[in-house]
């Protein structure tokens, strides 16, 4: 759709989001008593903490909850299934570009080849108000290497860029347009100076990043299955199996299902987050585990994130450069570190001709 640029003055922001809160639940960055910032349900528009850099805990849980009841069923003479998922309209406000890109990845994952009705229904009822990063990123951030920030060309419903006393307001979808329409009277036309101010933020973004990730070489090695098992086992030997990388990754989708018996004799099918780094994730009913070693599970994680085969299926590689895996991992198994180690350690496995090209 055609991009529409407007201006939302910060003096009008409280009224704008107070009005939106009359139509849907607001979720946004909230400052806690100790100064930490986390995404939570916003009771008052005054609680939206706009001046934050990055949150460790991604807002993906508002679309894919840690635990959710999917449906209830009975197994009497006839099996009866009763849906329990009834998502309400919600807006995730001031969400960062990397997290929006991750939600679009998950949307694709949960849409093909089988449509997940629970994720789809929640996403259909969610409006994403993306907030462009125009302050120096955290040391761990590398979204600019992953085409997922600090601003987005598409994928957002509304995108806000802080220009000091005002936000540049971009509508990016029909959902964004529908959420804007009742409050459009608060928006002003953007001027060429506003567009230029945004352009300058884009031009300055390159120089602000400290972390880079050279994914292309790892994609080649991993896609061709050329990384020797020894390298994966060396990497796996340092993994604590804490699952922090997968739990904090805004892209990861691992889950498991359980059936819970209710006091009235019915059963509830439940879904909860899981991790491909846990031995039980792929253990089969027979007891056989196709990924029995720590190294094989680390290999699986990075195969899913960077192999060409999954890029074709998912539409992009499985990293948005948020840097949370760097923050969380105590043994440097974040994506940029693993990519760097594969690139360096593959050097000794390459034939002389290819080795010369690597140098």
Short mmCIF file of C-alpha atoms in Angstrom, two decimals:
data_model
loop_
_atom_site.label_atom_id
_atom_site.label_comp_id
_atom_site.label_asym_id
_atom_site.label_seq_id
_atom_site.Cartn_x
_atom_site.Cartn_y
_atom_site.Cartn_z
CA UNK A 1 0.00 0.00 0.00
CA UNK A 2 1.06 3.61 -0.55
CA UNK A 3 3.03 5.07 2.36
CA UNK A 4 1.26 7.86 4.18
CA UNK A 5 3.40 10.16 6.34
CA UNK A 6 1.84 12.32 9.04
CA UNK A 7 2.90 14.03 12.23
CA UNK A 8 1.65 13.18 15.71
CA UNK A 9 2.67 15.90 18.16
CA UNK A 10 3.86 14.52 21.50
CA UNK A 11 1.41 16.81 23.24
CA UNK A 12 -1.35 14.80 21.51
CA UNK A 13 0.11 11.36 22.27
CA UNK A 14 -1.78 10.92 25.62
CA UNK A 15 -5.13 11.70 24.00
CA UNK A 16 -4.35 9.52 20.98
CA UNK A 17 -3.57 6.38 22.99
CA UNK A 18 -6.24 7.06 25.61
CA UNK A 19 -8.70 7.02 22.72
CA UNK A 20 -7.21 3.81 21.33
CA UNK A 21 -7.49 2.19 24.78
CA UNK A 22 -11.26 2.57 24.55
CA UNK A 23 -11.25 0.12 21.64
CA UNK A 24 -8.55 -2.39 22.53
CA UNK A 25 -6.15 -3.46 25.24
CA UNK A 26 -2.83 -1.61 25.15
CA UNK A 27 0.46 -3.42 25.68
CA UNK A 28 3.64 -1.42 25.85
CA UNK A 29 6.99 -0.80 27.55
CA UNK A 30 6.52 -0.17 31.24
CA UNK A 31 9.16 0.94 33.72
CA UNK A 32 9.28 -1.17 36.88
CA UNK A 33 10.16 0.02 40.37
CA UNK A 34 13.85 -0.89 39.97
CA UNK A 35 14.17 0.96 36.65
CA UNK A 36 13.96 -2.12 34.43
CA UNK A 37 11.62 -1.89 31.44
CA UNK A 38 9.37 -4.71 30.28
CA UNK A 39 6.34 -5.06 28.02
CA UNK A 40 3.12 -5.40 29.98
CA UNK A 41 -0.56 -4.54 29.85
CA UNK A 42 -0.95 -0.77 30.07
CA UNK A 43 -3.65 0.41 32.46
CA UNK A 44 -3.10 4.08 31.68
CA UNK A 45 -1.51 5.75 28.66
CA UNK A 46 0.74 7.51 31.19
CA UNK A 47 2.42 4.15 31.89
CA UNK A 48 3.86 3.84 28.35
CA UNK A 49 7.60 4.35 28.77
CA UNK A 50 8.65 5.76 25.41
CA UNK A 51 12.26 6.55 26.25
CA UNK A 52 13.59 3.01 26.44
CA UNK A 53 16.33 1.39 24.39
CA UNK A 54 15.78 -2.31 24.39
CA UNK A 55 14.02 -4.92 26.53
CA UNK A 56 15.53 -8.33 27.26
CA UNK A 57 12.16 -10.07 27.45
CA UNK A 58 10.55 -9.94 23.97
CA UNK A 59 6.84 -9.17 23.58
CA UNK A 60 6.26 -12.34 21.51
CA UNK A 61 4.45 -13.83 24.52
CA UNK A 62 1.40 -11.67 23.78
CA UNK A 63 0.90 -13.64 20.57
CA UNK A 64 2.41 -16.97 21.63
CA UNK A 65 1.79 -17.23 25.41
CA UNK A 66 4.10 -19.31 27.61
CA UNK A 67 1.12 -21.47 28.50
CA UNK A 68 -2.23 -21.52 26.77
CA UNK A 69 -5.33 -23.67 26.77
CA UNK A 70 -6.10 -24.56 23.16
CA UNK A 71 -9.35 -26.50 23.46
CA UNK A 72 -11.32 -28.67 25.81
CA UNK A 73 -12.61 -32.12 24.87
CA UNK A 74 -14.59 -35.07 26.18
CA UNK A 75 -14.19 -38.72 25.24
CA UNK A 76 -17.60 -40.14 26.04
CA UNK A 77 -19.67 -41.88 23.39
CA UNK A 78 -18.68 -39.12 21.01
CA UNK A 79 -15.62 -36.93 21.08
CA UNK A 80 -16.64 -33.30 21.62
CA UNK A 81 -14.18 -30.45 21.16
CA UNK A 82 -14.83 -26.98 22.58
CA UNK A 83 -12.49 -24.11 21.64
CA UNK A 84 -11.17 -22.11 24.61
CA UNK A 85 -9.12 -19.48 22.76
CA UNK A 86 -10.98 -16.17 22.50
CA UNK A 87 -8.43 -13.41 21.82
CA UNK A 88 -9.45 -9.81 22.44
CA UNK A 89 -8.31 -6.82 20.34
CA UNK A 90 -4.94 -5.49 21.45
CA UNK A 91 -2.31 -3.00 20.32
CA UNK A 92 1.38 -3.51 21.04
CA UNK A 93 2.67 0.05 21.32
CA UNK A 94 6.30 1.18 20.96
CA UNK A 95 7.48 -2.27 19.90
CA UNK A 96 10.95 -2.22 18.31
CA UNK A 97 11.57 -3.02 14.65
CA UNK A 98 13.45 -6.26 15.37
CA UNK A 99 10.50 -7.60 17.35
CA UNK A 100 8.06 -6.67 14.59
CA UNK A 101 10.27 -8.51 12.08
CA UNK A 102 10.31 -11.52 14.43
CA UNK A 103 6.52 -11.51 14.65
CA UNK A 104 6.31 -11.52 10.83
CA UNK A 105 8.67 -14.52 10.81
CA UNK A 106 6.44 -16.30 13.32
CA UNK A 107 3.37 -15.38 11.30
CA UNK A 108 4.88 -17.16 8.32
CA UNK A 109 5.94 -20.14 10.44
CA UNK A 110 2.45 -20.56 11.91
CA UNK A 111 0.77 -20.14 8.51
CA UNK A 112 2.59 -22.68 6.36
CA UNK A 113 2.16 -25.53 5.62
CA UNK A 114 -0.45 -25.79 8.41
CA UNK A 115 -2.34 -22.76 9.67
CA UNK A 116 -2.21 -22.44 13.46
CA UNK A 117 -5.65 -20.97 14.28
CA UNK A 118 -4.60 -19.81 17.76
CA UNK A 119 -1.65 -17.71 16.58
CA UNK A 120 -3.55 -16.47 13.53
CA UNK A 121 -6.57 -15.35 15.55
CA UNK A 122 -4.40 -13.46 18.04
CA UNK A 123 -2.40 -11.77 15.30
CA UNK A 124 -5.57 -10.80 13.44
CA UNK A 125 -6.67 -9.01 16.61
CA UNK A 126 -3.33 -7.24 17.17
CA UNK A 127 -2.13 -3.88 15.84
CA UNK A 128 1.64 -3.28 15.93
CA UNK A 129 2.79 0.31 16.60
CA UNK A 130 6.50 0.08 15.77
CA UNK A 131 8.91 2.60 17.35
CA UNK A 132 12.05 3.27 15.27
CA UNK A 133 15.38 3.08 17.17
CA UNK A 134 17.03 6.45 16.68
CA UNK A 135 19.29 6.38 19.71
CA UNK A 136 22.58 4.45 19.90
CA UNK A 137 21.73 0.74 20.05
CA UNK A 138 22.92 -1.61 22.76
CA UNK A 139 26.35 -3.10 22.22
CA UNK A 140 24.76 -6.47 21.40
CA UNK A 141 22.35 -5.19 18.72
CA UNK A 142 23.04 -6.06 15.07
CA UNK A 143 19.59 -5.70 13.44
CA UNK A 144 21.13 -3.68 10.64
CA UNK A 145 22.94 -6.89 9.50
CA UNK A 146 19.62 -8.76 9.41
CA UNK A 147 17.42 -6.28 7.51
CA UNK A 148 15.18 -5.92 10.56
CA UNK A 149 16.00 -2.48 11.93
CA UNK A 150 16.50 0.12 13.20
CA UNK A 151 13.51 1.07 11.01
CA UNK A 152 11.30 -1.05 8.74
CA UNK A 153 10.26 -0.70 5.13
CA UNK A 154 7.25 -2.99 5.66
CA UNK A 155 5.69 -5.39 8.15
CA UNK A 156 4.44 -2.76 10.63
CA UNK A 157 0.87 -1.59 11.02
CA UNK A 158 1.98 1.86 12.20
CA UNK A 159 5.56 3.08 12.48
CA UNK A 160 6.59 5.98 14.72
CA UNK A 161 9.86 7.88 14.44
CA UNK A 162 10.81 10.20 17.30
CA UNK A 163 11.65 13.65 15.88
CA UNK A 164 11.96 15.47 19.19
CA UNK A 165 8.65 17.18 19.96
CA UNK A 166 6.73 15.01 17.47
CA UNK A 167 6.51 11.56 15.92
CA UNK A 168 6.65 10.90 12.19
CA UNK A 169 3.60 8.67 11.76
CA UNK A 170 3.53 6.03 8.97
CA UNK A 171 0.62 3.74 8.25
CA UNK A 172 1.77 0.40 6.84
CA UNK A 173 -1.30 -1.83 6.67
CA UNK A 174 -5.07 -1.90 6.51
CA UNK A 175 -5.11 -2.72 10.23
CA UNK A 176 -2.98 0.33 10.92
CA UNK A 177 -5.26 2.47 8.80
CA UNK A 178 -8.34 1.19 10.61
CA UNK A 179 -6.75 1.90 14.02
CA UNK A 180 -5.74 5.40 12.86
CA UNK A 181 -8.97 6.51 11.23
CA UNK A 182 -10.98 7.46 14.38
CA UNK A 183 -8.02 9.54 15.61
CA UNK A 184 -6.85 10.93 12.29
CA UNK A 185 -7.98 14.42 13.31
CA UNK A 186 -5.01 14.52 15.71
CA UNK A 187 -2.52 14.01 12.87
CA UNK A 188 -0.92 16.81 10.87
CA UNK A 189 0.57 16.63 7.37
CA UNK A 190 4.29 15.81 7.39
CA UNK A 191 6.55 18.42 5.79
CA UNK A 192 9.62 17.79 3.59
CA UNK A 193 11.72 18.82 6.63
CA UNK A 194 10.13 15.99 8.67
CA UNK A 195 10.91 13.44 5.95
CA UNK A 196 14.48 14.75 5.73
CA UNK A 197 14.90 14.48 9.51
CA UNK A 198 13.89 10.83 9.27
CA UNK A 199 16.30 10.36 6.35
CA UNK A 200 19.17 11.70 8.45
CA UNK A 201 18.37 9.15 11.17
CA UNK A 202 18.65 6.40 8.56
CA UNK A 203 21.97 7.72 7.27
CA UNK A 204 23.47 7.89 10.77
CA UNK A 205 22.36 4.38 11.74
CA UNK A 206 25.33 2.52 10.19
CA UNK A 207 27.96 4.15 12.36
CA UNK A 208 26.19 3.42 15.64
CA UNK A 209 26.39 -0.38 15.66
CA UNK A 210 29.24 -2.14 17.47
CA UNK A 211 28.31 -5.77 16.73
CA UNK A 212 28.30 -7.24 13.24
CA UNK A 213 27.42 -10.73 12.03
CA UNK A 214 28.74 -12.08 8.74
CA UNK A 215 25.91 -14.51 8.13
CA UNK A 216 26.55 -15.23 4.44
CA UNK A 217 29.52 -17.54 4.97
CA UNK A 218 27.78 -19.48 7.75
CA UNK A 219 24.70 -19.86 5.53
CA UNK A 220 26.90 -21.40 2.82
CA UNK A 221 28.69 -23.83 5.16
CA UNK A 222 25.57 -24.87 7.09
CA UNK A 223 23.30 -25.17 4.04
CA UNK A 224 25.80 -27.47 2.35
CA UNK A 225 26.16 -29.49 5.57
CA UNK A 226 29.91 -28.87 5.46
CA UNK A 227 30.41 -28.04 9.14
CA UNK A 228 32.10 -31.12 10.69
CA UNK A 229 30.40 -32.74 13.69
CA UNK A 230 33.51 -31.98 15.75
CA UNK A 231 32.87 -28.24 15.50
CA UNK A 232 29.26 -28.67 16.61
CA UNK A 233 30.28 -30.92 19.49
CA UNK A 234 32.91 -28.38 20.59
CA UNK A 235 30.24 -25.71 20.58
CA UNK A 236 27.77 -28.00 22.33
CA UNK A 237 30.29 -28.88 25.06
CA UNK A 238 30.05 -25.31 26.36
CA UNK A 239 26.23 -25.13 26.35
CA UNK A 240 24.59 -25.10 29.81
CA UNK A 241 21.24 -26.26 28.35
CA UNK A 242 19.53 -23.44 30.25
CA UNK A 243 17.28 -22.62 27.26
CA UNK A 244 17.75 -18.86 27.71
CA UNK A 245 18.69 -18.42 24.03
CA UNK A 246 15.47 -19.95 22.74
CA UNK A 247 13.22 -18.42 25.39
CA UNK A 248 14.52 -14.90 24.80
CA UNK A 249 14.77 -15.22 21.01
CA UNK A 250 11.78 -13.33 19.53
CA UNK A 251 11.87 -15.65 16.50
CA UNK A 252 11.97 -19.09 18.20
CA UNK A 253 8.71 -21.05 18.11
CA UNK A 254 9.49 -24.37 19.89
CA UNK A 255 6.51 -25.64 21.87
CA UNK A 256 5.09 -28.82 23.32
CA UNK A 257 1.53 -29.92 24.11
CA UNK A 258 0.01 -31.69 27.12
CA UNK A 259 -3.43 -32.91 28.06
CA UNK A 260 -4.77 -31.91 31.48
CA UNK A 261 -7.65 -33.76 33.12
CA UNK A 262 -10.22 -31.43 34.65
CA UNK A 263 -12.24 -32.14 37.83
CA UNK A 264 -15.42 -32.53 35.74
CA UNK A 265 -13.90 -35.38 33.72
CA UNK A 266 -13.13 -33.32 30.61
CA UNK A 267 -9.64 -32.77 29.27
CA UNK A 268 -7.85 -29.61 28.17
CA UNK A 269 -5.20 -29.58 25.47
CA UNK A 270 -2.48 -27.11 26.55
CA UNK A 271 0.48 -25.63 24.73
CA UNK A 272 3.66 -24.36 26.41
CA UNK A 273 7.05 -23.10 25.28
CA UNK A 274 9.80 -25.67 24.86
CA UNK A 275 13.39 -25.55 23.62
CA UNK A 276 15.21 -27.47 20.90
CA UNK A 277 18.21 -27.35 23.24
CA UNK A 278 16.52 -29.75 25.69
CA UNK A 279 17.09 -33.50 25.21
CA UNK A 280 13.39 -34.24 25.64
CA UNK A 281 12.29 -31.97 22.81
CA UNK A 282 12.97 -34.53 20.10
CA UNK A 283 12.88 -37.73 22.16
CA UNK A 284 10.43 -40.10 20.50
CA UNK A 285 7.87 -42.37 22.17
CA UNK A 286 10.16 -45.36 21.54
CA UNK A 287 12.90 -43.67 23.59
CA UNK A 288 15.02 -43.02 20.51
CA UNK A 289 16.37 -39.48 20.26
CA UNK A 290 17.51 -38.33 16.79
CA UNK A 291 19.54 -35.54 18.42
CA UNK A 292 21.07 -37.22 21.46
CA UNK A 293 24.16 -35.04 21.93
CA UNK A 294 24.56 -31.44 22.97
CA UNK A 295 26.39 -30.70 19.73
CA UNK A 296 23.63 -32.16 17.57
CA UNK A 297 21.08 -29.92 19.29
CA UNK A 298 23.22 -26.81 18.83
CA UNK A 299 23.65 -27.80 15.18
CA UNK A 300 19.90 -28.16 14.81
CA UNK A 301 19.29 -24.69 16.27
CA UNK A 302 21.69 -23.00 13.87
CA UNK A 303 20.57 -25.12 10.92
CA UNK A 304 17.06 -23.82 11.49
CA UNK A 305 18.32 -20.25 11.85
CA UNK A 306 20.69 -20.04 8.91
CA UNK A 307 20.28 -22.86 6.39
CA UNK A 308 19.20 -21.98 2.87
CA UNK A 309 16.57 -24.70 3.05
CA UNK A 310 14.76 -22.89 5.88
CA UNK A 311 15.31 -19.47 4.30
CA UNK A 312 13.38 -20.70 1.27
CA UNK A 313 10.58 -22.07 3.44
CA UNK A 314 10.36 -19.21 5.96
CA UNK A 315 11.10 -16.32 3.62
CA UNK A 316 14.18 -15.15 5.52
CA UNK A 317 16.87 -16.44 7.88
CA UNK A 318 15.77 -16.95 11.46
CA UNK A 319 17.58 -14.06 13.12
CA UNK A 320 16.52 -10.42 13.52
CA UNK A 321 19.71 -9.21 15.21
CA UNK A 322 18.14 -8.22 18.53
CA UNK A 323 21.24 -9.50 20.36
CA UNK A 324 19.29 -11.17 23.17
CA UNK A 325 21.14 -14.49 22.63
CA UNK A 326 24.40 -12.58 23.21
CA UNK A 327 23.03 -11.04 26.40
CA UNK A 328 21.63 -14.31 27.72
CA UNK A 329 24.33 -16.87 26.90
CA UNK A 330 27.08 -17.23 29.48
CA UNK A 331 29.25 -19.27 27.12
CA UNK A 332 29.16 -17.10 24.00
CA UNK A 333 26.80 -19.20 21.90
CA UNK A 334 25.00 -16.15 20.58
CA UNK A 335 24.51 -16.13 16.83
CA UNK A 336 27.33 -13.68 15.90
CA UNK A 337 29.83 -15.62 18.06
CA UNK A 338 28.85 -18.99 16.58
CA UNK A 339 29.00 -17.60 13.04
CA UNK A 340 32.47 -16.22 13.75
CA UNK A 341 33.67 -19.50 15.28
CA UNK A 342 32.34 -21.54 12.34
CA UNK A 343 34.01 -19.19 9.88
CA UNK A 344 37.36 -19.39 11.66
CA UNK A 345 37.33 -23.07 12.54
CA UNK A 346 36.21 -24.14 9.07
CA UNK A 347 39.47 -22.68 7.82
CA UNK A 348 41.42 -25.77 8.87
CA UNK A 349 38.91 -28.08 7.15
CA UNK A 350 38.97 -26.31 3.79
CA UNK A 351 41.03 -27.59 0.82
CA UNK A 352 44.09 -25.37 0.17
CA UNK A 353 42.50 -23.62 -2.84
CA UNK A 354 39.37 -22.61 -0.92
CA UNK A 355 41.48 -21.76 2.13
CA UNK A 356 43.45 -19.23 0.07
CA UNK A 357 40.16 -17.67 -1.08
CA UNK A 358 39.03 -17.40 2.55
CA UNK A 359 42.10 -15.37 3.47
#
